[in-house]
CSV table of C-alpha atoms and ligand atoms in Angstrom, one decimal:
chain,number,residue,atom,x,y,z
A,1,MET,CA,-110.9,170.4,65.7
A,2,LEU,CA,-112.3,168.6,62.4
A,3,GLY,CA,-111.1,165.4,61.3
A,4,SER,CA,-109.5,164.7,64.6
A,5,ASN,CA,-109.4,160.9,64.4
A,6,GLY,CA,-106.7,160.6,62.1
A,7,GLN,CA,-102.5,160.5,61.8
A,8,ILE,CA,-101.9,164.1,63.0
A,9,GLY,CA,-105.5,164.8,64.3
A,10,THR,CA,-105.0,162.5,67.4
A,11,VAL,CA,-101.6,163.7,68.0
A,12,LEU,CA,-101.8,167.4,67.6
A,13,ALA,CA,-105.4,167.2,69.9
A,14,GLU,CA,-103.4,166.1,72.6
A,15,ALA,CA,-100.6,168.5,72.3
A,16,LEU,CA,-103.6,171.5,72.2
A,17,ARG,CA,-104.9,169.7,75.0
A,18,ASN,CA,-101.9,169.8,77.1
A,19,LYS,CA,-101.3,173.6,75.8
A,20,TYR,CA,-104.6,174.8,76.8
A,21,GLY,CA,-106.2,172.8,79.0
A,22,SER,CA,-108.6,169.3,78.1
A,23,ASP,CA,-111.9,171.4,78.2
A,24,GLN,CA,-110.9,174.0,75.9
A,25,VAL,CA,-110.4,171.6,72.8
A,26,ILE,CA,-113.4,169.7,71.3
A,27,THR,CA,-112.4,167.1,68.6
A,28,SER,CA,-114.7,165.8,65.9
A,29,ASP,CA,-114.6,163.2,62.9
A,30,LEU,CA,-116.8,161.1,61.1
A,31,ARG,CA,-116.0,157.9,63.1
A,32,PRO,CA,-115.5,157.6,66.9
A,33,PRO,CA,-111.7,157.7,68.3
A,34,LYS,CA,-110.3,154.7,69.4
A,35,HIS,CA,-109.5,156.1,72.8
A,36,GLN,CA,-111.3,159.2,73.6
A,37,THR,CA,-109.2,161.2,75.7
A,38,GLY,CA,-111.6,164.4,75.9
A,39,ARG,CA,-114.8,165.9,75.0
A,40,PHE,CA,-115.5,164.6,71.1
A,41,LEU,CA,-118.6,164.6,69.1
A,42,GLU,CA,-119.5,163.0,65.6
A,43,LEU,CA,-119.7,165.3,63.0
A,44,ASP,CA,-119.4,165.3,59.0
A,45,VAL,CA,-117.7,168.4,57.6
A,46,LEU,CA,-120.6,168.0,55.0
A,47,ASP,CA,-123.3,168.8,57.2
A,48,LYS,CA,-123.0,172.2,57.4
A,49,GLU,CA,-126.0,172.9,59.5
A,50,LYS,CA,-124.9,170.5,62.3
A,51,LEU,CA,-121.4,172.2,62.0
A,52,SER,CA,-123.1,175.7,62.6
A,53,ARG,CA,-125.3,174.5,65.5
A,54,THR,CA,-121.9,173.2,67.1
A,55,ILE,CA,-120.1,176.2,66.4
A,56,ASP,CA,-122.7,178.1,68.5
A,57,GLU,CA,-123.6,175.3,71.3
A,58,LEU,CA,-119.8,174.9,72.0
A,59,GLY,CA,-118.9,178.4,71.7
A,60,VAL,CA,-116.1,177.7,69.2
A,61,SER,CA,-113.7,180.5,68.5
A,62,GLN,CA,-110.5,178.4,66.4
A,63,ILE,CA,-110.9,175.8,64.0
A,64,TYR,CA,-108.4,173.1,63.0
A,65,HIS,CA,-109.8,171.7,59.9
A,66,LEU,CA,-107.8,168.7,59.3
A,67,ALA,CA,-111.2,166.4,57.5
A,68,ALA,CA,-109.7,165.2,54.0
A,69,ILE,CA,-109.3,162.1,51.6
A,70,LEU,CA,-105.7,161.9,50.7
A,71,SER,CA,-104.0,161.2,47.9
A,72,ALA,CA,-104.0,157.5,47.5
A,73,SER,CA,-107.5,157.1,48.8
A,74,GLY,CA,-108.5,159.9,47.0
A,75,GLU,CA,-107.7,158.2,43.3
A,76,LYS,CA,-110.1,155.7,44.2
A,77,ASN,CA,-113.2,158.2,44.4
A,78,PRO,CA,-112.4,161.4,42.9
A,79,GLU,CA,-115.9,162.7,43.1
A,80,LEU,CA,-116.0,161.9,46.9
A,81,THR,CA,-112.9,163.7,47.4
A,82,TRP,CA,-113.5,166.8,46.1
A,83,LYS,CA,-116.6,167.1,47.7
A,84,VAL,CA,-115.5,166.3,50.9
A,85,ASN,CA,-112.2,168.7,50.5
A,86,MET,CA,-113.7,171.4,48.8
A,87,GLN,CA,-117.1,171.6,50.1
A,88,GLY,CA,-115.8,170.9,53.8
A,89,LEU,CA,-113.6,173.6,53.7
A,90,LEU,CA,-115.6,175.7,52.3
A,91,ASN,CA,-118.5,175.3,54.9
A,92,VAL,CA,-115.7,176.1,57.2
A,93,LEU,CA,-114.5,179.1,55.8
A,94,ASP,CA,-118.2,180.5,55.5
A,95,LEU,CA,-118.9,179.7,58.7
A,96,GLY,CA,-116.0,181.2,59.8
A,97,VAL,CA,-117.2,184.5,58.6
A,98,GLU,CA,-120.8,183.8,59.5
A,99,LYS,CA,-119.7,183.6,63.0
A,100,LYS,CA,-116.8,185.9,63.2
A,101,ILE,CA,-114.5,182.6,63.9
A,102,GLU,CA,-111.0,184.2,65.5
A,103,ARG,CA,-108.4,182.0,63.8
A,104,ILE,CA,-108.8,178.6,61.7
A,105,PHE,CA,-105.9,176.2,60.2
A,106,PHE,CA,-106.2,174.4,57.0
A,107,PRO,CA,-103.5,172.0,56.2
A,108,SER,CA,-102.2,172.1,52.6
A,109,SER,CA,-99.5,169.4,51.2
A,110,ILE,CA,-96.5,168.7,49.0
A,111,ALA,CA,-99.2,167.3,46.5
A,112,ILE,CA,-99.9,170.5,45.6
A,113,TYR,CA,-96.7,170.5,43.4
A,114,GLY,CA,-97.0,168.5,40.1
A,115,PRO,CA,-94.7,167.9,37.0
A,116,THR,CA,-93.9,171.2,35.8
A,117,THR,CA,-92.9,172.3,39.6
A,118,PRO,CA,-89.1,172.6,40.1
A,119,LYS,CA,-88.2,169.3,42.0
A,120,GLN,CA,-85.4,170.6,44.1
A,121,ASN,CA,-85.8,173.2,46.7
A,122,THR,CA,-89.4,174.0,45.4
A,123,PRO,CA,-89.8,177.5,45.5
A,124,GLN,CA,-93.0,179.3,47.3
A,125,PHE,CA,-94.9,180.2,44.2
A,126,GLY,CA,-94.1,178.5,40.8
A,127,SER,CA,-96.0,176.5,38.4
A,128,PHE,CA,-98.2,174.2,40.5
A,129,MET,CA,-100.0,171.5,38.2
A,130,PRO,CA,-100.9,168.6,40.3
A,131,SER,CA,-101.6,165.5,39.3
A,132,THR,CA,-104.3,163.8,41.6
A,133,VAL,CA,-107.8,165.3,42.9
A,134,TYR,CA,-106.5,165.2,46.6
A,135,GLY,CA,-103.5,167.7,45.2
A,136,ILE,CA,-106.3,169.9,43.0
A,137,SER,CA,-108.4,170.2,46.4
A,138,LYS,CA,-105.2,171.5,48.2
A,139,ILE,CA,-104.1,174.1,45.7
A,140,THR,CA,-107.6,175.3,45.1
A,141,GLY,CA,-107.9,175.7,48.8
A,142,GLU,CA,-105.4,177.5,49.4
A,143,MET,CA,-106.5,180.1,47.2
A,144,TRP,CA,-109.8,179.9,48.6
A,145,CYS,CA,-108.0,180.5,52.4
A,146,GLU,CA,-106.3,183.6,50.3
A,147,TYR,CA,-109.6,185.2,49.2
A,148,TYR,CA,-111.5,184.5,52.3
A,149,HIS,CA,-108.7,186.6,53.9
A,150,LYS,CA,-108.5,189.4,51.7
A,151,ARG,CA,-111.8,189.7,50.9
A,152,TYR,CA,-113.7,188.8,54.1
A,153,GLY,CA,-110.8,189.6,56.9
A,154,LEU,CA,-111.0,185.9,57.9
A,155,ASP,CA,-107.7,185.0,59.8
A,156,VAL,CA,-106.9,181.9,58.2
A,157,ARG,CA,-103.6,180.0,58.2
A,158,SER,CA,-102.0,177.1,56.3
A,159,LEU,CA,-99.1,175.0,55.9
A,160,ARG,CA,-98.2,173.0,52.8
A,161,TYR,CA,-97.2,169.7,55.0
A,162,PRO,CA,-94.6,167.3,53.7
A,163,GLY,CA,-95.3,163.3,54.5
A,164,VAL,CA,-95.6,163.2,58.3
A,165,ILE,CA,-94.0,160.5,60.1
A,166,GLY,CA,-95.1,159.5,63.9
A,167,TRP,CA,-95.1,156.8,66.2
A,168,GLN,CA,-98.4,157.6,67.7
A,169,SER,CA,-100.3,157.0,65.1
A,170,LEU,CA,-100.7,155.2,61.8
A,171,PRO,CA,-101.1,156.5,58.5
A,172,GLU,CA,-104.0,155.9,56.2
A,173,GLY,CA,-104.4,156.3,52.3
A,174,GLY,CA,-101.4,158.6,51.6
A,175,THR,CA,-98.7,158.1,49.3
A,176,THR,CA,-96.0,158.8,52.1
A,177,ASP,CA,-97.4,156.0,54.3
A,178,TYR,CA,-94.3,153.7,53.7
A,179,ALA,CA,-92.2,155.8,55.7
A,180,VAL,CA,-94.2,154.9,58.6
A,181,GLU,CA,-95.0,151.6,57.8
A,182,ILE,CA,-91.3,150.8,57.3
A,183,TYR,CA,-90.4,151.5,61.3
A,184,HIS,CA,-93.4,148.8,62.1
A,185,GLY,CA,-92.3,146.4,59.1
A,186,ALA,CA,-88.4,146.4,61.0
A,187,LEU,CA,-89.2,146.1,64.1
A,188,LYS,CA,-92.1,143.3,63.7
A,189,ASN,CA,-90.3,141.4,60.9
A,190,LYS,CA,-87.4,142.6,60.2
A,191,HIS,CA,-88.5,143.4,56.8
A,192,TYR,CA,-90.6,145.8,54.6
A,193,ALA,CA,-91.9,145.5,51.4
A,194,CYS,CA,-92.0,148.8,50.0
A,195,PHE,CA,-94.6,150.1,47.4
A,196,LEU,CA,-92.5,152.8,46.3
A,197,LYS,CA,-89.2,152.2,44.1
A,198,ALA,CA,-85.8,152.4,45.7
A,199,ASP,CA,-84.8,155.9,44.7
A,200,THR,CA,-88.2,157.7,45.1
A,201,ARG,CA,-87.2,161.1,47.3
A,202,LEU,CA,-89.8,162.8,49.1
A,203,PRO,CA,-89.9,165.9,51.5
A,204,MET,CA,-90.7,164.5,55.0
A,205,ILE,CA,-91.0,165.8,58.4
A,206,TYR,CA,-91.3,164.7,61.5
A,207,MET,CA,-94.3,164.7,64.2
A,208,ASP,CA,-92.9,166.7,66.6
A,209,ASP,CA,-91.8,169.2,63.9
A,210,VAL,CA,-95.2,169.3,62.3
A,211,ILE,CA,-97.2,169.8,65.3
A,212,ARG,CA,-94.5,172.8,66.5
A,213,ALA,CA,-94.8,174.1,63.2
A,214,THR,CA,-98.6,174.3,63.4
A,215,ILE,CA,-98.9,175.8,66.8
A,216,GLU,CA,-96.0,178.0,66.1
A,217,LEU,CA,-97.8,179.7,62.7
A,218,MET,CA,-101.3,179.7,64.8
A,219,GLU,CA,-99.6,181.6,67.4
A,220,ALA,CA,-97.9,183.7,65.4
A,221,ASP,CA,-98.4,187.6,65.1
A,222,GLY,CA,-100.6,188.1,62.0
A,223,ASN,CA,-98.9,191.1,60.9
A,224,ARG,CA,-95.7,189.3,59.9
A,225,LEU,CA,-97.6,187.0,58.0
A,226,SER,CA,-97.3,187.8,54.0
A,227,LEU,CA,-99.1,184.5,53.3
A,228,ARG,CA,-102.9,183.1,53.8
A,229,SER,CA,-102.3,180.3,51.5
A,230,GLY,CA,-99.8,177.3,52.4
A,231,TYR,CA,-96.5,178.2,53.6
A,232,ASN,CA,-94.1,175.9,52.1
A,233,LEU,CA,-92.5,173.8,55.2
A,234,SER,CA,-89.6,171.6,55.0
A,235,GLY,CA,-88.4,169.1,57.3
A,236,MET,CA,-86.0,166.6,55.4
A,237,SER,CA,-85.8,164.4,52.3
A,238,PHE,CA,-85.1,161.1,51.5
A,239,THR,CA,-85.6,157.5,49.3
A,240,PRO,CA,-86.7,154.4,50.6
A,241,ALA,CA,-83.2,153.1,50.3
A,242,GLU,CA,-81.7,156.0,52.3
A,243,ILE,CA,-84.5,155.3,55.1
A,244,ALA,CA,-83.4,151.5,54.8
A,245,ALA,CA,-79.9,152.1,55.5
A,246,GLU,CA,-80.6,154.6,58.7
A,247,ILE,CA,-83.0,151.6,59.9
A,248,LYS,CA,-80.3,149.0,59.3
A,249,LYS,CA,-77.7,151.0,61.6
A,250,HIS,CA,-80.0,150.0,64.4
A,251,ILE,CA,-81.5,146.7,63.3
A,252,PRO,CA,-78.5,145.0,61.2
A,253,ASP,CA,-80.7,142.4,59.6
A,254,PHE,CA,-83.3,144.3,58.3
A,255,HIS,CA,-84.2,143.9,54.6
A,256,ILE,CA,-86.3,145.9,52.3
A,257,ASP,CA,-87.5,144.8,48.9
A,258,TYR,CA,-89.7,146.8,46.4
A,259,GLN,CA,-93.0,146.1,44.9
A,260,PRO,CA,-94.2,149.6,43.5
A,261,ASP,CA,-98.0,150.0,43.0
A,262,PHE,CA,-100.0,153.1,41.5
A,263,ARG,CA,-98.6,155.4,44.0
A,264,GLN,CA,-95.2,155.4,42.6
A,265,GLN,CA,-96.5,157.5,39.5
A,266,ILE,CA,-98.4,159.7,42.2
A,267,ALA,CA,-94.8,160.1,44.3
A,268,GLU,CA,-93.0,160.9,41.2
A,269,SER,CA,-95.2,164.0,39.8
A,270,TRP,CA,-94.1,165.3,43.5
A,271,THR,CA,-91.3,167.1,44.4
A,272,GLU,CA,-87.9,166.5,46.2
A,273,SER,CA,-86.9,169.0,48.3
A,274,ILE,CA,-88.7,172.3,49.5
A,275,ASP,CA,-87.3,176.1,49.8
A,276,ASP,CA,-89.0,177.5,53.2
A,277,SER,CA,-87.8,180.3,53.2
A,278,ALA,CA,-91.3,182.6,53.8
A,279,ALA,CA,-91.9,180.2,57.0
A,280,ARG,CA,-88.4,180.6,58.3
A,281,LYS,CA,-88.4,184.8,57.6
A,282,ASP,CA,-92.5,185.2,58.8
A,283,TRP,CA,-92.6,183.2,62.0
A,284,ASP,CA,-89.1,181.8,62.4
A,285,TRP,CA,-89.6,178.2,61.4
A,286,LYS,CA,-86.7,175.7,61.9
A,287,PRO,CA,-87.1,172.0,61.9
A,288,GLU,CA,-85.1,169.9,64.3
A,289,PHE,CA,-85.6,166.5,63.6
A,290,ASN,CA,-83.3,165.1,60.4
A,291,LEU,CA,-83.6,161.3,59.2
A,292,ALA,CA,-81.0,159.9,61.9
A,293,ALA,CA,-82.4,161.7,64.7
A,294,MET,CA,-86.2,160.5,63.4
A,295,THR,CA,-85.2,157.1,62.9
A,296,SER,CA,-83.5,156.7,66.8
A,297,ASP,CA,-86.8,158.2,68.4
A,298,MET,CA,-89.0,156.3,66.1
A,299,LEU,CA,-87.6,152.6,67.1
A,300,GLU,CA,-86.9,153.8,70.5
A,301,LYS,CA,-90.7,154.7,70.8
A,302,LEU,CA,-92.2,151.8,68.9
A,303,GLY,CA,-89.6,149.6,70.6
A,304,PRO,CA,-91.9,148.5,73.4
A,305,GLN,CA,-94.8,147.5,71.2
A,306,TYR,CA,-92.8,144.5,69.8
B,1,NAD,P1,-106.0,161.1,58.1
B,1,NAD,O1,-106.7,160.5,56.6
B,1,NAD,O2,-105.4,160.2,59.1
B,1,NAD,O3,-107.2,161.8,59.0
B,1,NAD,C1,-108.1,162.4,58.1
B,1,NAD,C2,-109.7,162.4,59.0
B,1,NAD,O4,-110.7,163.1,58.6
B,1,NAD,C3,-110.1,160.7,59.3
B,1,NAD,O5,-109.8,160.7,60.5
B,1,NAD,C4,-111.5,160.7,58.8
B,1,NAD,O6,-112.3,160.0,59.3
B,1,NAD,C5,-111.7,162.4,58.7
B,1,NAD,N1,-112.7,162.9,57.5
B,1,NAD,C6,-112.9,162.4,56.1
B,1,NAD,N2,-114.0,162.5,55.7
B,1,NAD,C7,-114.6,163.3,56.6
B,1,NAD,C8,-115.8,164.2,56.9
B,1,NAD,N3,-116.7,164.5,55.7
B,1,NAD,N4,-116.0,164.9,57.9
B,1,NAD,C9,-115.0,164.9,59.0
B,1,NAD,N5,-114.4,163.9,59.1
B,1,NAD,C10,-113.4,163.3,58.2
B,1,NAD,O7,-105.4,162.6,57.7
B,1,NAD,P2,-104.0,163.1,58.5
B,1,NAD,O8,-102.6,162.5,57.7
B,1,NAD,O9,-104.3,162.8,59.7
B,1,NAD,O10,-104.2,164.7,57.8
B,1,NAD,C11,-104.8,165.5,58.5
B,1,NAD,C12,-104.9,166.7,57.2
B,1,NAD,O11,-103.2,167.0,57.1
B,1,NAD,C13,-105.3,166.1,56.1
B,1,NAD,O12,-106.3,167.4,55.4
B,1,NAD,C14,-104.4,166.1,55.1
B,1,NAD,O13,-104.8,166.4,53.5
B,1,NAD,C15,-103.4,167.0,55.6
B,1,NAD,N6,-101.9,166.2,55.2
B,1,NAD,C16,-101.3,165.3,55.7
B,1,NAD,C17,-100.1,164.8,55.7
B,1,NAD,C18,-99.7,163.5,56.4
B,1,NAD,O14,-98.7,163.0,55.9
B,1,NAD,N7,-100.4,162.9,56.7
B,1,NAD,C19,-99.3,165.5,54.6
B,1,NAD,C20,-99.9,166.6,54.1
B,1,NAD,C21,-101.2,167.4,54.4
B,2,AKB,C1,-100.2,161.7,51.2
B,2,AKB,O1,-99.3,160.8,50.8
B,2,AKB,O2,-101.4,161.6,50.5
B,2,AKB,C2,-100.0,162.6,52.4
B,2,AKB,C3,-99.9,164.3,52.0
B,2,AKB,C4,-98.4,164.4,51.7
B,2,AKB,O3,-100.6,164.9,51.7
B,2,AKB,N1,-99.2,162.1,53.2
């Protein structure tokens, strides 16, 4: 796994280790992990030579390529974001062909959608003109995945993750980060200052669902997959006001205020809800968590920390 120390990688690596055995999963990242739970090595996805040697030496057969710079951080350094997100992926795809890697996973994002995309029930195909360098890198990445599959037969699979919410890890550098931070704020101070406006509706998904979707897609019968760009993936959709109201059912004196910053503009360029019928048809995708179930679970799991 590349980029394994982030919000999703830490949880996905543990799930894969539980499923396939600890010694079957090797994690890697630019920075060392907070808690090392298995084999780890420091690896920059831009260092193609080291990546190539590592694949040979460790006998790597599948790659989960999570390394990226996310939407909000990306706007602070567009050049580096393009390099890491694009060249990093191309290194993985090239080596995937050269080393005959069996299967590759590439997470895309709702950041591929833009102001020209239908906002409700966003279709699988449409007008995608993303407004962030992160979004541009993800839609271009999807196109490269499709190309490498068609041209070289590379078995690459991809999901357009909504904003991911989980209790196990903290997000960094994204526009949807508020939906994790709010639970910590509620438990710690009974207060959260939200960087998005009250009525900003975005597609989101609970960590349990995102991990299950990723593993289900990676284990799906390749003959059923009609897409090698990213599959639309839906979990739930809500606004900051709605998540705050749900938290108040558990913590009645919780209060939220709104201090929108530059991330408001990014969020407004994205869509509100997703049509994921292709994923449901091709590999039987079905989300399990809605806002109420997620909120109960988040507060229960995070409670003991506070
Ligand atoms: P994250 O920012 O928490 O983690 C990304 C990891 O990549 C970090 O640990 C970072 O150190 C590492 N990294 C950055 N540059 C690197 C490089 N050059 N070489 C090696 N590692 C490098 O991100 P995340 O939330 O865990 O997301 C994982 C993937 O899922 C990303 O590709 C992201 O675009 C995608 N995604 C995430 C979300 C979400 O809500 N978390 C939503 C949509 C898509
Ligand atoms: C971000 O906000 O940048 C990510 C994403 C939706 O891709 N969480």
